[in-house]
PDB file of C-alpha atoms and ligand atoms in Angstrom:
ATOM      1  CA  MET C  16       0.000   0.000   0.000  1.00 89.00           C
ATOM      2  CA  LEU C  17       1.126   3.511  -0.756  1.00 96.00           C
ATOM      3  CA  ALA C  18       1.123   6.119   1.987  1.00 97.00           C
ATOM      4  CA  PRO C  19      -1.042   9.229   1.296  1.00 98.00           C
ATOM      5  CA  GLU C  20       2.180  11.207   0.860  1.00 98.00           C
ATOM      6  CA  GLU C  21       3.329   8.781  -1.854  1.00 98.00           C
ATOM      7  CA  GLN C  22      -0.023   8.958  -3.627  1.00 98.00           C
ATOM      8  CA  VAL C  23       0.479  12.720  -3.915  1.00 98.00           C
ATOM      9  CA  ARG C  24       4.174  12.594  -4.775  1.00 98.00           C
ATOM     10  CA  TYR C  25       3.770  10.112  -7.634  1.00 98.00           C
ATOM     11  CA  ASP C  26       0.306  11.182  -8.798  1.00 98.00           C
ATOM     12  CA  ARG C  27       1.413  12.251 -12.299  1.00 98.00           C
ATOM     13  CA  GLN C  28       2.897   8.847 -13.105  1.00 98.00           C
ATOM     14  CA  ILE C  29       0.224   6.837 -11.272  1.00 98.00           C
ATOM     15  CA  ILE C  30      -2.354   8.280 -13.702  1.00 98.00           C
ATOM     16  CA  ILE C  31      -0.423   6.944 -16.722  1.00 98.00           C
ATOM     17  CA  PRO C  32      -2.610   4.229 -18.329  1.00 97.00           C
ATOM     18  CA  ARG C  33      -1.806   0.743 -16.919  1.00 97.00           C
ATOM     19  CA  PHE C  34       0.640   2.225 -14.392  1.00 98.00           C
ATOM     20  CA  GLY C  35      -1.615   2.859 -11.415  1.00 98.00           C
ATOM     21  CA  GLU C  36      -0.852   2.522  -7.709  1.00 98.00           C
ATOM     22  CA  GLU C  37       0.081  -1.077  -8.385  1.00 98.00           C
ATOM     23  CA  GLY C  38       2.891   0.065 -10.674  1.00 98.00           C
ATOM     24  CA  GLN C  39       4.093   2.520  -8.072  1.00 98.00           C
ATOM     25  CA  GLU C  40       4.123  -0.222  -5.444  1.00 98.00           C
ATOM     26  CA  LYS C  41       6.267  -2.333  -7.779  1.00 98.00           C
ATOM     27  CA  LEU C  42       8.752   0.529  -8.084  1.00 98.00           C
ATOM     28  CA  LYS C  43       8.792   0.899  -4.310  1.00 98.00           C
ATOM     29  CA  ARG C  44       9.724  -2.770  -3.914  1.00 98.00           C
ATOM     30  CA  ALA C  45      12.320  -2.691  -6.716  1.00 98.00           C
ATOM     31  CA  ARG C  46      16.066  -2.902  -6.188  1.00 98.00           C
ATOM     32  CA  ILE C  47      18.270  -1.548  -8.962  1.00 99.00           C
ATOM     33  CA  VAL C  48      22.042  -1.729  -9.229  1.00 99.00           C
ATOM     34  CA  ILE C  49      23.805   0.971 -11.239  1.00 98.00           C
ATOM     35  CA  ALA C  50      27.341   0.174 -12.353  1.00 98.00           C
ATOM     36  CA  GLY C  51      29.000   3.586 -12.595  1.00 98.00           C
ATOM     37  CA  SER C  52      28.029   6.992 -11.201  1.00 98.00           C
ATOM     38  CA  GLY C  53      29.463   9.079 -14.040  1.00 98.00           C
ATOM     39  CA  GLY C  54      27.872  10.525 -17.185  1.00 98.00           C
ATOM     40  CA  LEU C  55      25.277   7.760 -17.643  1.00 98.00           C
ATOM     41  CA  GLY C  56      24.915   6.736 -14.004  1.00 98.00           C
ATOM     42  CA  SER C  57      24.097  10.267 -12.865  1.00 98.00           C
ATOM     43  CA  PRO C  58      20.931  10.873 -14.918  1.00 98.00           C
ATOM     44  CA  ALA C  59      19.821   7.233 -14.613  1.00 98.00           C
ATOM     45  CA  ALA C  60      20.113   7.379 -10.809  1.00 98.00           C
ATOM     46  CA  ILE C  61      18.484  10.814 -10.536  1.00 98.00           C
ATOM     47  CA  TYR C  62      15.389   9.783 -12.513  1.00 98.00           C
ATOM     48  CA  LEU C  63      15.091   6.391 -10.835  1.00 98.00           C
ATOM     49  CA  ALA C  64      15.289   8.114  -7.441  1.00 98.00           C
ATOM     50  CA  ALA C  65      12.658  10.647  -8.519  1.00 98.00           C
ATOM     51  CA  ALA C  66      10.375   7.866  -9.804  1.00 98.00           C
ATOM     52  CA  GLY C  67      10.250   6.186  -6.397  1.00 98.00           C
ATOM     53  CA  ILE C  68      12.500   3.137  -6.803  1.00 98.00           C
ATOM     54  CA  GLY C  69      12.863   1.520  -3.375  1.00 98.00           C
ATOM     55  CA  ALA C  70      16.572   0.766  -3.332  1.00 98.00           C
ATOM     56  CA  ILE C  71      19.557   1.667  -5.480  1.00 98.00           C
ATOM     57  CA  ARG C  72      23.050   0.264  -5.174  1.00 98.00           C
ATOM     58  CA  ILE C  73      25.581   2.450  -6.929  1.00 98.00           C
ATOM     59  CA  ILE C  74      29.061   1.141  -7.668  1.00 98.00           C
ATOM     60  CA  ASP C  75      32.040   3.302  -8.634  1.00 98.00           C
ATOM     61  CA  HIS C  76      35.667   3.248  -7.515  1.00 98.00           C
ATOM     62  CA  ASP C  77      36.559   6.754  -8.742  1.00 98.00           C
ATOM     63  CA  VAL C  78      36.856  10.101  -7.038  1.00 98.00           C
ATOM     64  CA  VAL C  79      35.331  13.248  -8.530  1.00 98.00           C
ATOM     65  CA  GLU C  80      37.654  15.221 -10.802  1.00 98.00           C
ATOM     66  CA  GLN C  81      37.196  18.636 -12.339  1.00 98.00           C
ATOM     67  CA  SER C  82      37.094  17.122 -15.838  1.00 98.00           C
ATOM     68  CA  ASN C  83      34.006  15.044 -14.846  1.00 98.00           C
ATOM     69  CA  LEU C  84      31.790  18.039 -14.216  1.00 98.00           C
ATOM     70  CA  ASN C  85      30.672  18.745 -17.812  1.00 98.00           C
ATOM     71  CA  ARG C  86      28.541  15.592 -17.788  1.00 98.00           C
ATOM     72  CA  GLN C  87      28.465  13.825 -14.408  1.00 98.00           C
ATOM     73  CA  VAL C  88      25.679  15.914 -12.952  1.00 98.00           C
ATOM     74  CA  LEU C  89      25.430  14.118  -9.600  1.00 98.00           C
ATOM     75  CA  HIS C  90      28.791  15.666  -8.752  1.00 98.00           C
ATOM     76  CA  TRP C  91      29.293  19.362  -8.146  1.00 98.00           C
ATOM     77  CA  ASP C  92      32.183  21.799  -7.652  1.00 98.00           C
ATOM     78  CA  LYS C  93      32.263  21.110  -3.928  1.00 98.00           C
ATOM     79  CA  ASP C  94      32.667  17.364  -4.493  1.00 98.00           C
ATOM     80  CA  ILE C  95      36.044  17.453  -6.265  1.00 98.00           C
ATOM     81  CA  GLY C  96      38.292  14.932  -4.526  1.00 98.00           C
ATOM     82  CA  ARG C  97      35.386  13.041  -2.866  1.00 98.00           C
ATOM     83  CA  LYS C  98      34.473   9.464  -3.637  1.00 98.00           C
ATOM     84  CA  LYS C  99      31.876   9.539  -6.405  1.00 98.00           C
ATOM     85  CA  VAL C 100      29.593   7.116  -4.585  1.00 98.00           C
ATOM     86  CA  ASP C 101      29.548   9.316  -1.462  1.00 98.00           C
ATOM     87  CA  SER C 102      28.704  12.359  -3.552  1.00 98.00           C
ATOM     88  CA  ALA C 103      26.014  10.363  -5.400  1.00 98.00           C
ATOM     89  CA  CYS C 104      24.529   8.995  -2.179  1.00 98.00           C
ATOM     90  CA  GLU C 105      24.221  12.455  -0.658  1.00 98.00           C
ATOM     91  CA  LYS C 106      22.413  13.907  -3.694  1.00 98.00           C
ATOM     92  CA  LEU C 107      20.073  10.948  -4.193  1.00 98.00           C
ATOM     93  CA  THR C 108      18.951  10.715  -0.565  1.00 98.00           C
ATOM     94  CA  GLY C 109      18.485  14.491  -0.586  1.00 98.00           C
ATOM     95  CA  MET C 110      16.196  14.128  -3.600  1.00 98.00           C
ATOM     96  CA  ASN C 111      14.051  11.355  -2.149  1.00 98.00           C
ATOM     97  CA  HIS C 112      14.224  10.598   1.570  1.00 97.00           C
ATOM     98  CA  ALA C 113      12.439   7.252   1.137  1.00 97.00           C
ATOM     99  CA  LEU C 114      15.119   5.873  -1.203  1.00 98.00           C
ATOM    100  CA  LYS C 115      17.631   3.441   0.262  1.00 98.00           C
ATOM    101  CA  VAL C 116      20.992   4.081  -1.379  1.00 98.00           C
ATOM    102  CA  GLU C 117      23.913   1.771  -0.989  1.00 98.00           C
ATOM    103  CA  ALA C 118      27.230   3.270  -2.091  1.00 97.00           C
ATOM    104  CA  ILE C 119      29.960   0.817  -3.018  1.00 98.00           C
ATOM    105  CA  SER C 120      33.391   2.225  -3.831  1.00 98.00           C
ATOM    106  CA  GLU C 121      34.894  -0.811  -5.542  1.00 98.00           C
ATOM    107  CA  THR C 122      36.271  -1.751  -8.932  1.00 98.00           C
ATOM    108  CA  ILE C 123      34.032  -4.347 -10.588  1.00 98.00           C
ATOM    109  CA  SER C 124      36.075  -7.489 -11.197  1.00 98.00           C
ATOM    110  CA  GLU C 125      35.588 -11.178 -11.898  1.00 97.00           C
ATOM    111  CA  GLN C 126      36.045 -11.773  -8.182  1.00 98.00           C
ATOM    112  CA  ASN C 127      33.313  -9.473  -6.865  1.00 98.00           C
ATOM    113  CA  VAL C 128      30.857  -9.110  -9.765  1.00 98.00           C
ATOM    114  CA  VAL C 129      28.446 -11.846  -8.670  1.00 98.00           C
ATOM    115  CA  SER C 130      28.164 -10.575  -5.103  1.00 98.00           C
ATOM    116  CA  LEU C 131      27.739  -7.001  -6.363  1.00 98.00           C
ATOM    117  CA  LEU C 132      24.831  -7.862  -8.677  1.00 98.00           C
ATOM    118  CA  MET C 133      23.072 -10.755  -6.947  1.00 98.00           C
ATOM    119  CA  GLY C 134      19.571 -10.155  -5.620  1.00 98.00           C
ATOM    120  CA  PHE C 135      18.813  -7.107  -7.772  1.00 98.00           C
ATOM    121  CA  ASP C 136      15.856  -6.733 -10.140  1.00 98.00           C
ATOM    122  CA  VAL C 137      17.628  -4.702 -12.834  1.00 98.00           C
ATOM    123  CA  ILE C 138      21.244  -3.875 -13.685  1.00 98.00           C
ATOM    124  CA  ILE C 139      22.060  -0.561 -15.360  1.00 98.00           C
ATOM    125  CA  ASP C 140      25.244  -0.537 -17.443  1.00 98.00           C
ATOM    126  CA  ALA C 141      26.665   2.935 -16.887  1.00 98.00           C
ATOM    127  CA  MET C 142      30.284   1.986 -17.468  1.00 97.00           C
ATOM    128  CA  ASP C 143      32.837   3.530 -19.805  1.00 92.00           C
ATOM    129  CA  ASN C 144      34.715   0.447 -20.994  1.00 92.00           C
ATOM    130  CA  LEU C 145      33.626  -2.609 -22.931  1.00 93.00           C
ATOM    131  CA  LEU C 146      35.521  -5.212 -20.900  1.00 93.00           C
ATOM    132  CA  THR C 147      33.609  -4.361 -17.709  1.00 96.00           C
ATOM    133  CA  ARG C 148      30.398  -4.155 -19.720  1.00 97.00           C
ATOM    134  CA  PHE C 149      31.039  -7.696 -20.983  1.00 96.00           C
ATOM    135  CA  LEU C 150      31.632  -8.889 -17.429  1.00 97.00           C
ATOM    136  CA  LEU C 151      28.335  -7.324 -16.350  1.00 98.00           C
ATOM    137  CA  ASN C 152      26.540  -8.775 -19.394  1.00 98.00           C
ATOM    138  CA  GLN C 153      27.842 -12.278 -18.744  1.00 97.00           C
ATOM    139  CA  THR C 154      26.991 -12.118 -15.031  1.00 98.00           C
ATOM    140  CA  ALA C 155      23.531 -10.670 -15.692  1.00 98.00           C
ATOM    141  CA  ILE C 156      22.818 -13.644 -17.976  1.00 98.00           C
ATOM    142  CA  LYS C 157      24.162 -16.091 -15.391  1.00 97.00           C
ATOM    143  CA  LEU C 158      22.033 -14.540 -12.638  1.00 98.00           C
ATOM    144  CA  LYS C 159      19.045 -14.036 -15.012  1.00 98.00           C
ATOM    145  CA  ILE C 160      18.769 -10.335 -14.200  1.00 98.00           C
ATOM    146  CA  PRO C 161      17.620  -7.877 -16.914  1.00 98.00           C
ATOM    147  CA  PHE C 162      20.524  -5.724 -18.076  1.00 98.00           C
ATOM    148  CA  ILE C 163      20.139  -2.276 -19.605  1.00 98.00           C
ATOM    149  CA  HIS C 164      23.062  -1.156 -21.725  1.00 98.00           C
ATOM    150  CA  GLY C 165      23.969   2.444 -22.529  1.00 98.00           C
ATOM    151  CA  ALA C 166      27.039   3.960 -24.163  1.00 97.00           C
ATOM    152  CA  VAL C 167      28.118   7.352 -25.457  1.00 97.00           C
ATOM    153  CA  TYR C 168      30.747   8.901 -27.695  1.00 96.00           C
ATOM    154  CA  GLY C 169      30.746  12.619 -28.489  1.00 97.00           C
ATOM    155  CA  LEU C 170      27.211  13.473 -29.588  1.00 98.00           C
ATOM    156  CA  GLU C 171      26.261   9.849 -30.261  1.00 98.00           C
ATOM    157  CA  GLY C 172      24.637   7.473 -27.814  1.00 98.00           C
ATOM    158  CA  ARG C 173      23.379   3.902 -27.873  1.00 98.00           C
ATOM    159  CA  ALA C 174      21.032   1.863 -25.724  1.00 98.00           C
ATOM    160  CA  MET C 175      19.716  -1.703 -25.661  1.00 98.00           C
ATOM    161  CA  THR C 176      17.831  -3.816 -23.123  1.00 98.00           C
ATOM    162  CA  ILE C 177      18.865  -7.419 -22.558  1.00 98.00           C
ATOM    163  CA  LEU C 178      16.488 -10.006 -21.105  1.00 98.00           C
ATOM    164  CA  PRO C 179      18.613 -13.056 -20.240  1.00 97.00           C
ATOM    165  CA  GLY C 180      17.575 -16.114 -22.227  1.00 94.00           C
ATOM    166  CA  ALA C 181      15.025 -14.147 -24.244  1.00 96.00           C
ATOM    167  CA  SER C 182      16.878 -11.496 -26.232  1.00 97.00           C
ATOM    168  CA  ALA C 183      20.209 -10.727 -27.864  1.00 98.00           C
ATOM    169  CA  CYS C 184      22.961  -9.757 -25.440  1.00 98.00           C
ATOM    170  CA  LEU C 185      25.830  -7.293 -25.548  1.00 97.00           C
ATOM    171  CA  ARG C 186      28.237  -9.972 -26.718  1.00 96.00           C
ATOM    172  CA  CYS C 187      25.883 -10.832 -29.609  1.00 96.00           C
ATOM    173  CA  LEU C 188      26.090  -7.161 -30.558  1.00 95.00           C
ATOM    174  CA  TYR C 189      29.802  -6.461 -30.149  1.00 93.00           C
ATOM    175  CA  ARG C 190      32.281  -9.051 -31.323  1.00 84.00           C
ATOM    176  CA  GLY C 191      35.492  -7.079 -30.853  1.00 78.00           C
ATOM    177  CA  ILE C 192      36.958  -4.765 -28.261  1.00 76.00           C
ATOM    178  CA  PRO C 193      37.884  -1.196 -29.178  1.00 74.00           C
ATOM    179  CA  PRO C 194      41.085   0.167 -27.644  1.00 74.00           C
ATOM    180  CA  LYS C 195      40.610   1.979 -24.333  1.00 76.00           C
ATOM    181  CA  GLU C 196      41.104   5.660 -24.925  1.00 84.00           C
ATOM    182  CA  LYS C 197      39.990   9.045 -23.683  1.00 90.00           C
ATOM    183  CA  PHE C 198      36.902   9.790 -25.731  1.00 92.00           C
ATOM    184  CA  PRO C 199      34.861  12.965 -26.285  1.00 96.00           C
ATOM    185  CA  VAL C 200      31.475  13.454 -24.615  1.00 97.00           C
ATOM    186  CA  LEU C 201      29.002  16.326 -24.646  1.00 98.00           C
ATOM    187  CA  GLY C 202      27.133  16.139 -21.320  1.00 98.00           C
ATOM    188  CA  THR C 203      23.706  16.102 -22.953  1.00 98.00           C
ATOM    189  CA  THR C 204      24.474  12.789 -24.700  1.00 98.00           C
ATOM    190  CA  PRO C 205      24.680  10.645 -21.533  1.00 98.00           C
ATOM    191  CA  ALA C 206      21.777  12.677 -20.130  1.00 98.00           C
ATOM    192  CA  ILE C 207      19.599  11.413 -22.986  1.00 98.00           C
ATOM    193  CA  ILE C 208      20.899   7.838 -22.923  1.00 98.00           C
ATOM    194  CA  GLY C 209      20.855   7.590 -19.100  1.00 98.00           C
ATOM    195  CA  CYS C 210      17.218   8.727 -19.130  1.00 98.00           C
ATOM    196  CA  ILE C 211      16.401   6.104 -21.766  1.00 98.00           C
ATOM    197  CA  GLN C 212      17.990   3.475 -19.512  1.00 98.00           C
ATOM    198  CA  ALA C 213      15.939   4.712 -16.533  1.00 99.00           C
ATOM    199  CA  THR C 214      12.780   4.626 -18.687  1.00 98.00           C
ATOM    200  CA  GLU C 215      13.473   1.038 -19.720  1.00 98.00           C
ATOM    201  CA  ALA C 216      14.059   0.026 -16.071  1.00 99.00           C
ATOM    202  CA  ILE C 217      10.786   1.631 -14.975  1.00 98.00           C
ATOM    203  CA  LYS C 218       8.806   0.027 -17.848  1.00 98.00           C
ATOM    204  CA  LEU C 219      10.332  -3.337 -17.090  1.00 98.00           C
ATOM    205  CA  ILE C 220       9.482  -3.178 -13.382  1.00 98.00           C
ATOM    206  CA  VAL C 221       5.970  -1.786 -13.851  1.00 98.00           C
ATOM    207  CA  GLY C 222       5.310  -4.123 -16.807  1.00 98.00           C
ATOM    208  CA  ILE C 223       4.254  -1.555 -19.382  1.00 98.00           C
ATOM    209  CA  GLY C 224       5.270  -0.766 -22.955  1.00 98.00           C
ATOM    210  CA  ARG C 225       7.614  -2.428 -25.400  1.00 98.00           C
ATOM    211  CA  LEU C 226      11.213  -2.843 -24.309  1.00 98.00           C
ATOM    212  CA  LEU C 227      14.328  -2.088 -26.325  1.00 98.00           C
ATOM    213  CA  THR C 228      15.125  -5.764 -26.803  1.00 98.00           C
ATOM    214  CA  ASN C 229      16.720  -7.168 -29.966  1.00 98.00           C
ATOM    215  CA  ARG C 230      17.210  -3.647 -31.232  1.00 98.00           C
ATOM    216  CA  LEU C 231      19.923  -1.092 -30.677  1.00 98.00           C
ATOM    217  CA  LEU C 232      18.702   2.475 -30.382  1.00 98.00           C
ATOM    218  CA  ILE C 233      21.157   4.983 -31.791  1.00 98.00           C
ATOM    219  CA  TYR C 234      20.930   8.664 -30.929  1.00 98.00           C
ATOM    220  CA  ASP C 235      22.780  10.972 -33.298  1.00 98.00           C
ATOM    221  CA  GLY C 236      22.920  14.396 -31.679  1.00 98.00           C
ATOM    222  CA  THR C 237      24.890  15.951 -34.535  1.00 98.00           C
ATOM    223  CA  ASN C 238      22.018  15.475 -36.982  1.00 98.00           C
ATOM    224  CA  MET C 239      19.399  15.103 -34.239  1.00 98.00           C
ATOM    225  CA  LYS C 240      18.149  11.726 -35.374  1.00 98.00           C
ATOM    226  CA  PHE C 241      17.151   8.531 -33.622  1.00 98.00           C
ATOM    227  CA  THR C 242      17.550   5.295 -35.541  1.00 98.00           C
ATOM    228  CA  GLU C 243      17.470   1.647 -34.560  1.00 97.00           C
ATOM    229  CA  LEU C 244      19.225  -1.476 -35.714  1.00 97.00           C
ATOM    230  CA  ALA C 245      17.777  -4.965 -35.368  1.00 97.00           C
ATOM    231  CA  VAL C 246      20.075  -7.185 -33.271  1.00 97.00           C
ATOM    232  CA  LYS C 247      19.870 -10.955 -33.562  1.00 96.00           C
ATOM    233  CA  ARG C 248      21.016 -13.496 -30.995  1.00 95.00           C
ATOM    234  CA  PHE C 249      24.315 -14.962 -32.117  1.00 91.00           C
ATOM    235  CA  GLU C 250      23.956 -18.738 -31.971  1.00 90.00           C
ATOM    236  CA  ASN C 251      27.484 -19.333 -30.750  1.00 92.00           C
ATOM    237  CA  CYS C 252      27.579 -16.328 -28.424  1.00 95.00           C
ATOM    238  CA  GLU C 253      30.025 -16.973 -25.568  1.00 93.00           C
ATOM    239  CA  HIS C 254      27.643 -15.308 -23.108  1.00 96.00           C
ATOM    240  CA  CYS C 255      24.109 -16.284 -24.072  1.00 96.00           C
ATOM    241  CA  GLY C 256      24.473 -19.006 -26.696  1.00 92.00           C
ATOM    242  CA  LYS C 257      26.046 -22.393 -27.247  1.00 81.00           C
ATOM    243  CA  GLY C 258      29.544 -20.983 -27.013  1.00 71.00           C
ATOM    244  CA  GLY C 259      28.968 -20.074 -23.316  1.00 52.00           C
ATOM    245  CA  GLY C 260      31.640 -20.416 -20.675  1.00 49.00           C
ATOM    246  CA  THR C 261      34.666 -18.788 -22.256  1.00 50.00           C
ATOM    247  CA  ASN C 262      36.041 -15.385 -21.449  1.00 49.00           C
ATOM    248  CA  GLU C 263      38.083 -15.043 -24.584  1.00 50.00           C
ATOM    249  CA  TYR C 264      37.342 -12.047 -26.695  1.00 46.00           C
ATOM    250  CA  HIS C 265      38.188 -11.855 -30.380  1.00 43.00           C
ATOM    251  CA  TYR C 266      39.142  -8.822 -32.389  1.00 34.00           C
TER     252      TYR C 266
HETATM  253 ZN1   ZN X 322      24.748 -13.156 -26.641  1.00 87.50          ZN
END
């Protein structure tokens, strides 16, 4: 049951067709883990907190640097030098007092990934490197937890939702690994993609709409166009297909 205060707070989304108080109660019970509290993690976490998600675990090992501030909107001038998860936790609990935020300042690795993700309803991929994304993808499939991918470069962003066992995964989509490099980002690009990821998470939990499964949404900010590509499950995918069980990546 929602408290009278919650009925008022979430009124504008409760009146969305097929959302209702029942949908809001689902959000209240939901636990979401966000891997990364940077450009993508910031808007995703802000809008999930505002929507009334019950619990958010946010994982990031970094500290806030001046060069983060053009896009990582959870972190402000005063936070430079602080752990990103502490800065994120402070802002998110300030936005919504009912939200339980768990801040984990760790690097995601093969050793800790299962314990970091286990027991959550949705995983948000807000990382900045493909190797960690692959580790999250593989673990999400193993644990059967929906995984919402987002990525940005300059004024271009991409998003896709992965339902383990039912839709194409990140490894089906990307067969190689690009070199790790400093890449350009306009702050509005992760704002758009992070909000798309939050929207997908909310739809998934409430059970409304059509998810971004088996299709990659591409946002092109330069020409202001959205396009989508169909993505098929790769039969021999190492993560979700018959080729499962290997960690070898091929260029
Ligand atoms: Zn796959």
